[in-house]
Amino acid sequence: MSKNAGVLQTNKEKDCPLTCIVIGAGSRGSGYALYAKLFPNEMEVVGVAEPNDSRRSELLKLGTITEDKIFKDWKEVVEFEKFADFVIIATVDQDHKEPAIAFAKLGYNILLEKPMAVTEKDCREIVETCKQKNVKLAVCHVLRYTAWVKKIKEIIMSGQIGDVANIRHTEPVGFWHFAHSFVRGNWRKEAESTFSLLSKSCHDVDLINYWMSPRKCVSISSFGKLTHFTKRDKPPRAGSRCLDCQIEQSCPYSAKKIYLDAFRQGRTGWPVKVISDVVDIEHITEALQTGPYGKCVYDTDNDVVSHQVVNFQFDNGATVCFNMVAFTQRLCAREVKIYGTRGEISFEDGWEHVQVFDFLTQQTTYHAVVSNHPNLMTGHGGADFHLMQSFLKTLRGETDNVTGPEETLSSHLLVFAAEKARLENKVVTIDPDGSF
């Protein structure tokens, strides 16, 4: 094993915590770092790079980062020799590639927030660099680690429903969540972030790829557009900001409802904490008066699609339909139906059981889905915790059940192919190597 391989040195004691640098201490980076607070014997955060003073200060409360390992920019970190076992890269989507390449070249193992990068070329370069430098790379497709996703895979592999013929999978984004993140928020404009399917639903395409494995996708079609959140849909008498709008009370997307009312009801976490570093009535009001989250949803510069359907055909003839839609009551609570030759699987996020109907017996069986995770790490139904646990075990050589770079790349390539199909209004053929 090379001393610069980024894998743990053989003389590192098994009971010593793995050391980590957090690159980007927003909600995702700080969320993963909570593992160090809960299990300091397994993981220790020894460095941070974050331009926002408030977010950086929050991470320093862990008490394990020395003054000389506090940075505002990740580029400052790579000027030092390697001083940790791995990095968590949770910068904004379009800023994933550069730090991933730089830290891989220094021999750091990498936990990279999804999406891996915002272009096919950059994704391929990240994977190739990590392979060349022999470093571990895991992308945070956290849904892979939820109890219900793993249970569905287990049922498919058992042969209980025969061969999978069709999957119908839906991501209901949530009407106000879409307004927050994709109309007013960081993912509203493709040129400043990326397209909706990659930023919001690469999780789901990865699940489809996971459930259908070892079958390979051979062709893709896709349709979608931006509906409703446009200037032509702006109601008469609507203002440019919700705080000054005459008809705000009749608008379901009112920023007053989403942020001010939530705060008054005691909900101070996401999404309220996103719009202001200081969560009180004065600062929230100021953010709505001056920032993007107070703008009318019909009067912003958003351009990403609000709904999209993707159709996949696999090499055995199986078909999959994925539907992403903004206009839903349910918030990111996936809905799944898997149709096999001997039975079908049904699940909706929030159910306590995966249901399996057997065609022969005409009976439904119920498979419990239970996630044993700490209350402090409830993100994605506890999947954030299970991802961190699996990644650390992989670095220690105890297991290797995190999604590897090649598998992650294959699902990302399907996302890029789907967007090509939508933009060019054609069926895209996928080659055996994943190219299209």
Coordinates of C-alpha atoms in Angstrom, one line a residue:
M1 CA 0.0 0.0 0.0
S2 CA 1.4 3.4 -1.0
K3 CA 2.0 5.8 1.9
N4 CA 0.2 8.4 -0.1
A5 CA -2.8 6.3 -1.1
G6 CA -5.2 8.1 1.1
V7 CA -6.1 4.9 2.8
L8 CA -5.4 4.6 6.5
Q9 CA -1.8 3.8 7.4
T10 CA -1.2 0.3 8.8
N11 CA 0.1 1.7 12.1
K12 CA -3.1 3.7 12.8
E13 CA -4.7 2.2 15.9
K14 CA -8.2 0.8 15.2
D15 CA -9.7 2.7 18.2
C16 CA -8.3 6.0 17.0
P17 CA -10.8 8.4 15.4
L18 CA -10.6 9.0 11.7
T19 CA -9.8 12.7 11.1
C20 CA -11.7 14.9 8.8
I21 CA -11.8 18.3 7.2
V22 CA -15.2 19.8 6.3
I23 CA -15.2 21.8 3.1
G24 CA -18.4 23.8 3.1
A25 CA -20.1 24.0 6.5
G26 CA -23.7 24.6 5.3
S27 CA -26.6 22.4 6.2
R28 CA -25.1 19.3 4.5
G29 CA -21.5 19.7 5.6
S30 CA -22.4 20.5 9.2
G31 CA -25.0 17.7 9.2
Y32 CA -22.5 15.0 8.3
A33 CA -20.1 16.5 10.9
L34 CA -22.6 15.8 13.6
Y35 CA -21.3 12.2 13.5
A36 CA -18.1 13.4 15.2
K37 CA -20.1 15.0 18.0
L38 CA -22.0 11.7 18.6
F39 CA -19.1 9.3 18.1
P40 CA -15.8 11.2 18.9
N41 CA -14.0 7.8 19.2
E42 CA -14.8 7.1 15.5
M43 CA -14.5 10.5 13.8
E44 CA -12.8 13.8 14.6
V45 CA -13.2 17.1 12.7
V46 CA -9.7 18.7 12.6
G47 CA -10.2 21.4 9.9
V48 CA -12.9 23.5 8.3
A49 CA -13.0 25.7 5.2
E50 CA -16.1 27.9 5.0
P51 CA -16.5 31.5 3.9
N52 CA -19.5 32.3 6.1
D53 CA -18.4 33.4 9.5
S54 CA -21.5 32.1 11.3
R55 CA -21.5 28.7 9.8
R56 CA -17.8 28.3 10.4
S57 CA -18.2 29.4 14.1
E58 CA -20.9 26.7 14.6
L59 CA -18.6 24.0 13.5
L60 CA -15.9 25.2 15.8
K61 CA -18.2 24.4 18.7
L62 CA -17.1 20.8 18.3
G63 CA -13.9 21.9 20.0
T64 CA -11.5 19.8 18.0
I65 CA -10.3 22.3 15.4
T66 CA -7.2 24.3 16.2
E67 CA -6.8 27.9 15.2
D68 CA -4.3 27.0 12.4
K69 CA -6.8 24.7 10.7
I70 CA -9.6 27.2 10.3
F71 CA -10.0 28.5 6.7
K72 CA -12.3 30.6 4.6
D73 CA -11.4 29.0 1.3
W74 CA -10.6 25.3 0.5
K75 CA -7.7 26.6 -1.7
E76 CA -5.9 27.6 1.5
V77 CA -6.2 24.0 2.8
V78 CA -4.5 22.4 -0.1
E79 CA -1.4 24.6 0.5
F80 CA -0.7 22.4 3.5
E81 CA 0.5 18.9 3.5
K82 CA -2.2 16.2 4.1
F83 CA -3.3 16.5 7.7
A84 CA -6.5 14.4 7.8
D85 CA -7.8 11.0 6.7
F86 CA -10.6 12.3 4.6
V87 CA -12.5 15.4 3.5
I88 CA -16.2 16.1 3.4
I89 CA -16.9 18.3 0.3
A90 CA -20.2 20.0 0.6
T91 CA -19.7 23.2 -1.4
V92 CA -22.4 24.3 -3.9
D93 CA -23.0 22.0 -6.8
Q94 CA -20.9 23.8 -9.4
D95 CA -18.0 24.0 -7.0
H96 CA -17.5 20.2 -6.4
K97 CA -15.0 19.4 -9.2
E98 CA -12.1 21.6 -8.3
P99 CA -11.8 20.7 -4.6
A100 CA -12.5 17.0 -5.3
I101 CA -9.6 16.9 -7.8
A102 CA -7.3 18.9 -5.6
F103 CA -7.8 16.8 -2.5
A104 CA -7.6 13.5 -4.4
K105 CA -4.2 14.5 -5.7
L106 CA -3.1 15.1 -2.1
G107 CA -4.2 11.6 -1.1
Y108 CA -7.3 12.5 0.8
N109 CA -10.3 10.0 0.8
I110 CA -13.4 11.9 -0.2
L111 CA -17.0 12.0 0.9
L112 CA -18.6 14.2 -1.8
E113 CA -22.0 15.7 -1.6
K114 CA -24.3 14.9 -4.6
P115 CA -24.3 15.6 -7.5
M116 CA -20.7 14.6 -8.1
A117 CA -20.3 17.5 -10.5
V118 CA -22.5 19.4 -13.0
T119 CA -21.0 18.1 -16.2
E120 CA -20.4 14.6 -17.6
K121 CA -16.7 15.6 -18.3
D122 CA -16.1 16.8 -14.7
C123 CA -17.7 13.6 -13.2
R124 CA -15.5 11.4 -15.3
E125 CA -12.4 13.5 -14.4
I126 CA -13.1 13.2 -10.6
V127 CA -13.6 9.4 -10.9
E128 CA -10.4 9.0 -13.0
T129 CA -8.3 11.1 -10.6
C130 CA -9.5 9.2 -7.5
K131 CA -8.7 5.9 -9.3
Q132 CA -5.2 7.1 -10.3
K133 CA -4.5 8.3 -6.8
N134 CA -6.0 5.2 -5.2
V135 CA -8.2 7.2 -2.9
K136 CA -11.7 6.2 -1.6
L137 CA -14.5 8.3 -3.1
A138 CA -18.1 8.1 -2.0
V139 CA -20.9 10.4 -3.3
C140 CA -23.7 11.2 -0.9
H141 CA -26.5 9.3 -2.5
V142 CA -27.9 9.0 1.0
L143 CA -31.2 7.4 0.0
R144 CA -29.3 4.3 -0.8
Y145 CA -28.9 4.0 3.0
T146 CA -32.5 4.2 4.0
A147 CA -34.1 1.1 5.4
W148 CA -37.0 1.0 2.9
V149 CA -34.6 1.3 -0.1
K150 CA -32.5 -1.6 1.1
K151 CA -35.5 -3.7 1.9
I152 CA -36.9 -3.2 -1.6
K153 CA -33.5 -4.3 -3.1
E154 CA -33.5 -7.3 -0.8
I155 CA -37.0 -8.3 -1.9
I156 CA -36.1 -7.9 -5.6
M157 CA -32.9 -10.0 -5.2
S158 CA -34.8 -12.7 -3.3
G159 CA -36.9 -13.5 -6.4
Q160 CA -40.1 -13.0 -4.5
I161 CA -41.8 -10.9 -7.2
G162 CA -40.1 -12.8 -10.1
D163 CA -38.3 -10.7 -12.7
V164 CA -38.9 -6.9 -12.5
A165 CA -40.9 -5.8 -15.6
N166 CA -41.6 -2.2 -14.7
I167 CA -40.9 0.4 -12.0
R168 CA -43.0 3.5 -11.4
H169 CA -41.2 5.9 -9.1
T170 CA -42.3 9.4 -8.2
E171 CA -40.6 12.2 -6.3
P172 CA -43.1 14.7 -5.0
V173 CA -40.9 17.7 -4.4
G174 CA -43.5 19.7 -2.4
F175 CA -45.1 23.0 -3.6
W176 CA -43.4 25.3 -1.1
H177 CA -40.1 23.4 -1.1
F178 CA -39.8 23.9 -4.8
A179 CA -40.6 27.6 -4.3
H180 CA -37.9 27.8 -1.6
S181 CA -35.1 25.9 -3.4
F182 CA -35.8 26.1 -7.1
V183 CA -37.7 29.4 -7.6
R184 CA -36.1 31.6 -5.0
G185 CA -33.1 29.6 -3.8
N186 CA -29.7 28.4 -4.8
W187 CA -30.9 25.9 -7.4
R188 CA -33.3 28.3 -9.3
K189 CA -31.1 29.1 -12.2
E190 CA -29.3 26.5 -14.3
A191 CA -26.3 28.7 -15.2
E192 CA -25.6 29.3 -11.5
S193 CA -26.2 25.7 -10.3
T194 CA -27.4 23.0 -12.6
F195 CA -30.6 21.5 -14.1
S196 CA -33.4 20.2 -11.8
L197 CA -33.0 16.5 -12.6
L198 CA -29.4 16.6 -11.5
S199 CA -29.7 18.8 -8.4
K200 CA -32.9 17.3 -7.1
S201 CA -33.4 13.9 -8.5
C202 CA -30.0 12.3 -9.2
H203 CA -30.9 10.5 -5.9
D204 CA -33.8 8.9 -7.6
V205 CA -32.0 7.9 -10.8
D206 CA -29.4 6.3 -8.6
L207 CA -32.1 4.3 -6.8
I208 CA -33.5 3.1 -10.1
N209 CA -30.0 2.1 -11.2
Y210 CA -29.5 0.3 -7.9
W211 CA -32.7 -1.6 -7.9
M212 CA -32.3 -2.7 -11.5
S213 CA -28.7 -3.8 -11.2
P214 CA -27.1 -5.8 -12.7
R215 CA -29.4 -4.9 -15.6
K216 CA -28.1 -2.0 -17.7
C217 CA -30.1 0.9 -19.2
V218 CA -30.0 1.0 -23.0
S219 CA -32.2 3.9 -23.9
I220 CA -33.9 7.0 -22.3
S221 CA -36.5 9.5 -23.2
S222 CA -37.6 12.5 -21.2
F223 CA -40.1 15.4 -21.2
G224 CA -40.4 18.4 -18.8
K225 CA -40.8 22.2 -18.6
L226 CA -41.1 25.1 -16.3
T227 CA -44.7 25.6 -15.5
H228 CA -46.5 28.3 -13.4
F229 CA -43.5 30.0 -11.9
T230 CA -43.1 32.5 -14.7
K231 CA -43.7 36.2 -15.2
R232 CA -46.7 35.5 -17.5
D233 CA -48.4 33.7 -14.6
K234 CA -48.1 36.6 -12.2
P235 CA -51.6 37.5 -10.9
P236 CA -52.9 41.1 -11.3
R237 CA -52.1 43.4 -8.3
A238 CA -49.3 41.0 -7.1
G239 CA -46.3 42.9 -5.8
S240 CA -42.6 42.2 -6.4
R241 CA -42.1 41.1 -2.8
C242 CA -44.5 39.2 -0.5
L243 CA -44.2 41.7 2.3
D244 CA -45.6 44.4 0.1
C245 CA -48.1 42.4 -1.9
Q246 CA -51.8 43.2 -1.9
I247 CA -52.9 39.6 -2.6
E248 CA -50.3 37.8 -0.5
Q249 CA -52.9 36.1 1.7
S250 CA -54.3 34.3 -1.3
C251 CA -51.0 33.0 -2.5
P252 CA -49.8 29.5 -1.4
Y253 CA -46.2 30.4 -2.2
S254 CA -46.2 33.5 0.0
A255 CA -42.8 34.0 1.7
K256 CA -44.6 35.3 4.8
K257 CA -46.3 31.9 5.1
I258 CA -43.2 29.8 4.4
Y259 CA -40.8 31.7 6.7
L260 CA -42.4 34.2 9.1
D261 CA -45.4 32.1 10.0
A262 CA -43.1 29.1 10.4
F263 CA -40.9 31.1 12.8
R264 CA -43.9 32.3 14.8
Q265 CA -45.0 28.7 15.2
G266 CA -41.6 27.7 16.6
R267 CA -40.1 26.1 13.5
T268 CA -36.6 27.7 13.4
G269 CA -34.8 25.0 11.4
W270 CA -34.8 24.4 7.7
P271 CA -35.9 26.4 5.6
V272 CA -36.0 29.4 8.0
K273 CA -32.4 29.1 9.0
V274 CA -31.4 29.1 5.3
I275 CA -32.5 32.7 4.7
S276 CA -30.8 34.3 7.7
D277 CA -27.7 33.5 9.9
V278 CA -29.5 35.0 12.9
V279 CA -33.0 33.4 13.3
D280 CA -35.2 36.1 14.9
I281 CA -38.1 38.1 13.6
E282 CA -36.0 41.2 12.8
H283 CA -33.4 39.4 10.7
I284 CA -36.0 37.1 8.9
T285 CA -38.0 40.2 8.0
E286 CA -35.0 42.0 6.7
A287 CA -34.1 38.9 4.6
L288 CA -37.5 39.0 3.1
Q289 CA -37.3 42.7 2.4
T290 CA -33.9 42.6 0.7
G291 CA -33.0 39.0 -0.3
P292 CA -34.1 36.5 -2.9
Y293 CA -36.4 34.6 -0.5
G294 CA -38.8 37.5 -0.2
K295 CA -39.4 37.9 -3.9
C296 CA -42.6 37.0 -5.7
V297 CA -42.3 33.5 -7.2
Y298 CA -43.6 35.0 -10.5
D299 CA -41.0 37.7 -10.6
T300 CA -37.6 36.0 -10.2
D301 CA -34.9 34.9 -12.6
N302 CA -35.6 31.1 -12.2
D303 CA -35.4 28.9 -15.3
V304 CA -35.2 25.2 -14.1
V305 CA -38.1 22.9 -14.9
S306 CA -40.8 22.3 -12.3
H307 CA -41.8 18.8 -13.5
Q308 CA -40.2 16.1 -15.6
V309 CA -40.8 12.5 -16.6
V310 CA -38.0 10.1 -17.6
N311 CA -38.5 6.8 -19.3
F312 CA -35.8 4.1 -19.1
Q313 CA -35.5 0.9 -21.0
F314 CA -33.2 -1.8 -19.7
D315 CA -31.3 -4.6 -21.6
N316 CA -33.8 -7.3 -20.6
G317 CA -36.8 -5.3 -21.8
A318 CA -37.8 -3.9 -18.4
T319 CA -39.1 -0.4 -18.3
V320 CA -39.0 2.3 -15.7
C321 CA -40.9 5.6 -15.4
F322 CA -39.6 8.3 -13.1
N323 CA -41.7 11.4 -12.4
M324 CA -40.4 14.5 -10.6
V325 CA -43.1 17.1 -9.9
A326 CA -43.1 20.4 -7.9
F327 CA -46.8 20.7 -7.3
T328 CA -47.5 18.3 -4.5
Q329 CA -48.6 18.2 -0.9
R330 CA -46.0 15.6 0.1
L331 CA -42.5 16.8 0.6
C332 CA -39.8 14.6 -1.0
A333 CA -41.7 11.5 0.2
R334 CA -41.0 9.1 -2.6
E335 CA -43.8 6.8 -4.0
V336 CA -42.7 3.5 -5.5
K337 CA -44.5 0.6 -7.3
I338 CA -42.4 -2.2 -8.7
Y339 CA -44.2 -4.7 -10.9
G340 CA -42.7 -8.2 -11.2
T341 CA -43.7 -11.3 -13.1
R342 CA -44.8 -13.0 -9.8
G343 CA -45.9 -10.1 -7.7
E344 CA -45.6 -6.4 -7.0
I345 CA -43.9 -4.1 -4.4
S346 CA -45.6 -1.0 -3.0
F347 CA -44.1 1.7 -0.8
E348 CA -44.6 5.3 0.1
D349 CA -42.1 7.2 2.2
G350 CA -43.6 7.4 5.7
W351 CA -45.1 3.9 5.7
E352 CA -43.8 1.5 8.3
H353 CA -43.8 -1.5 5.9
V354 CA -42.9 -2.4 2.4
Q355 CA -45.9 -4.2 0.9
V356 CA -45.5 -7.2 -1.4
F357 CA -48.5 -8.8 -3.2
D358 CA -47.9 -12.3 -4.4
F359 CA -49.8 -13.3 -7.6
L360 CA -49.9 -17.0 -6.7
T361 CA -51.2 -16.8 -3.1
Q362 CA -53.1 -13.6 -3.7
Q363 CA -51.8 -12.5 -0.3
T364 CA -50.0 -9.3 0.8
T365 CA -47.0 -9.5 3.1
Y366 CA -45.6 -6.6 5.1
H367 CA -41.9 -6.1 5.6
A368 CA -41.0 -3.7 8.4
V369 CA -38.6 -0.9 7.7
V370 CA -36.8 0.3 10.8
S371 CA -33.9 2.7 11.0
N372 CA -31.8 2.7 14.2
H373 CA -30.2 6.1 14.2
P374 CA -29.5 8.8 16.7
N375 CA -32.1 11.6 17.1
L376 CA -29.4 14.2 16.3
M377 CA -29.0 12.7 12.8
T378 CA -32.5 12.3 11.4
G379 CA -31.6 13.7 8.0
H380 CA -33.2 11.7 5.1
G381 CA -34.9 9.4 7.6
G382 CA -31.6 8.6 9.3
A383 CA -29.8 7.9 6.1
D384 CA -27.2 10.6 6.8
F385 CA -26.1 8.7 9.8
H386 CA -26.0 5.3 8.0
L387 CA -24.0 6.9 5.2
M388 CA -21.4 8.2 7.6
Q389 CA -21.2 4.9 9.5
S390 CA -20.7 3.0 6.3
F391 CA -18.1 5.4 4.9
L392 CA -16.1 5.2 8.1
K393 CA -16.3 1.4 8.2
T394 CA -15.1 1.3 4.6
L395 CA -12.1 3.5 5.4
R396 CA -11.2 1.2 8.2
G397 CA -11.4 -1.8 6.0
E398 CA -14.3 -3.3 8.0
T399 CA -16.7 -3.3 5.0
D400 CA -17.1 -1.9 1.5
N401 CA -20.8 -1.2 1.2
V402 CA -20.7 2.5 0.2
T403 CA -21.5 3.4 -3.4
G404 CA -18.3 3.4 -5.2
P405 CA -17.1 5.9 -7.9
E406 CA -17.9 3.7 -10.9
E407 CA -21.4 2.9 -9.8
T408 CA -22.1 6.6 -8.9
L409 CA -20.7 7.7 -12.3
S410 CA -23.0 5.3 -14.1
S411 CA -26.1 6.8 -12.5
H412 CA -24.9 10.3 -13.1
L413 CA -24.4 9.5 -16.8
L414 CA -28.1 8.4 -16.9
V415 CA -29.1 11.8 -15.6
F416 CA -27.1 13.6 -18.2
A417 CA -28.5 11.3 -20.9
A418 CA -32.0 12.0 -19.7
E419 CA -31.5 15.8 -19.9
K420 CA -30.1 15.4 -23.4
A421 CA -33.2 13.5 -24.4
R422 CA -35.4 16.2 -23.0
L423 CA -33.5 19.1 -24.6
E424 CA -33.2 17.4 -28.0
N425 CA -36.7 15.8 -27.9
K426 CA -35.4 12.4 -28.8
V427 CA -34.6 8.9 -27.5
V428 CA -31.0 8.6 -26.4
T429 CA -29.2 5.3 -26.8
I430 CA -26.8 4.3 -24.0
D431 CA -23.7 2.4 -24.9
P432 CA -22.3 -0.5 -22.8
D433 CA -19.7 1.8 -21.3
G434 CA -22.4 4.3 -20.2
S435 CA -21.6 6.9 -22.9
F436 CA -24.4 8.3 -25.1

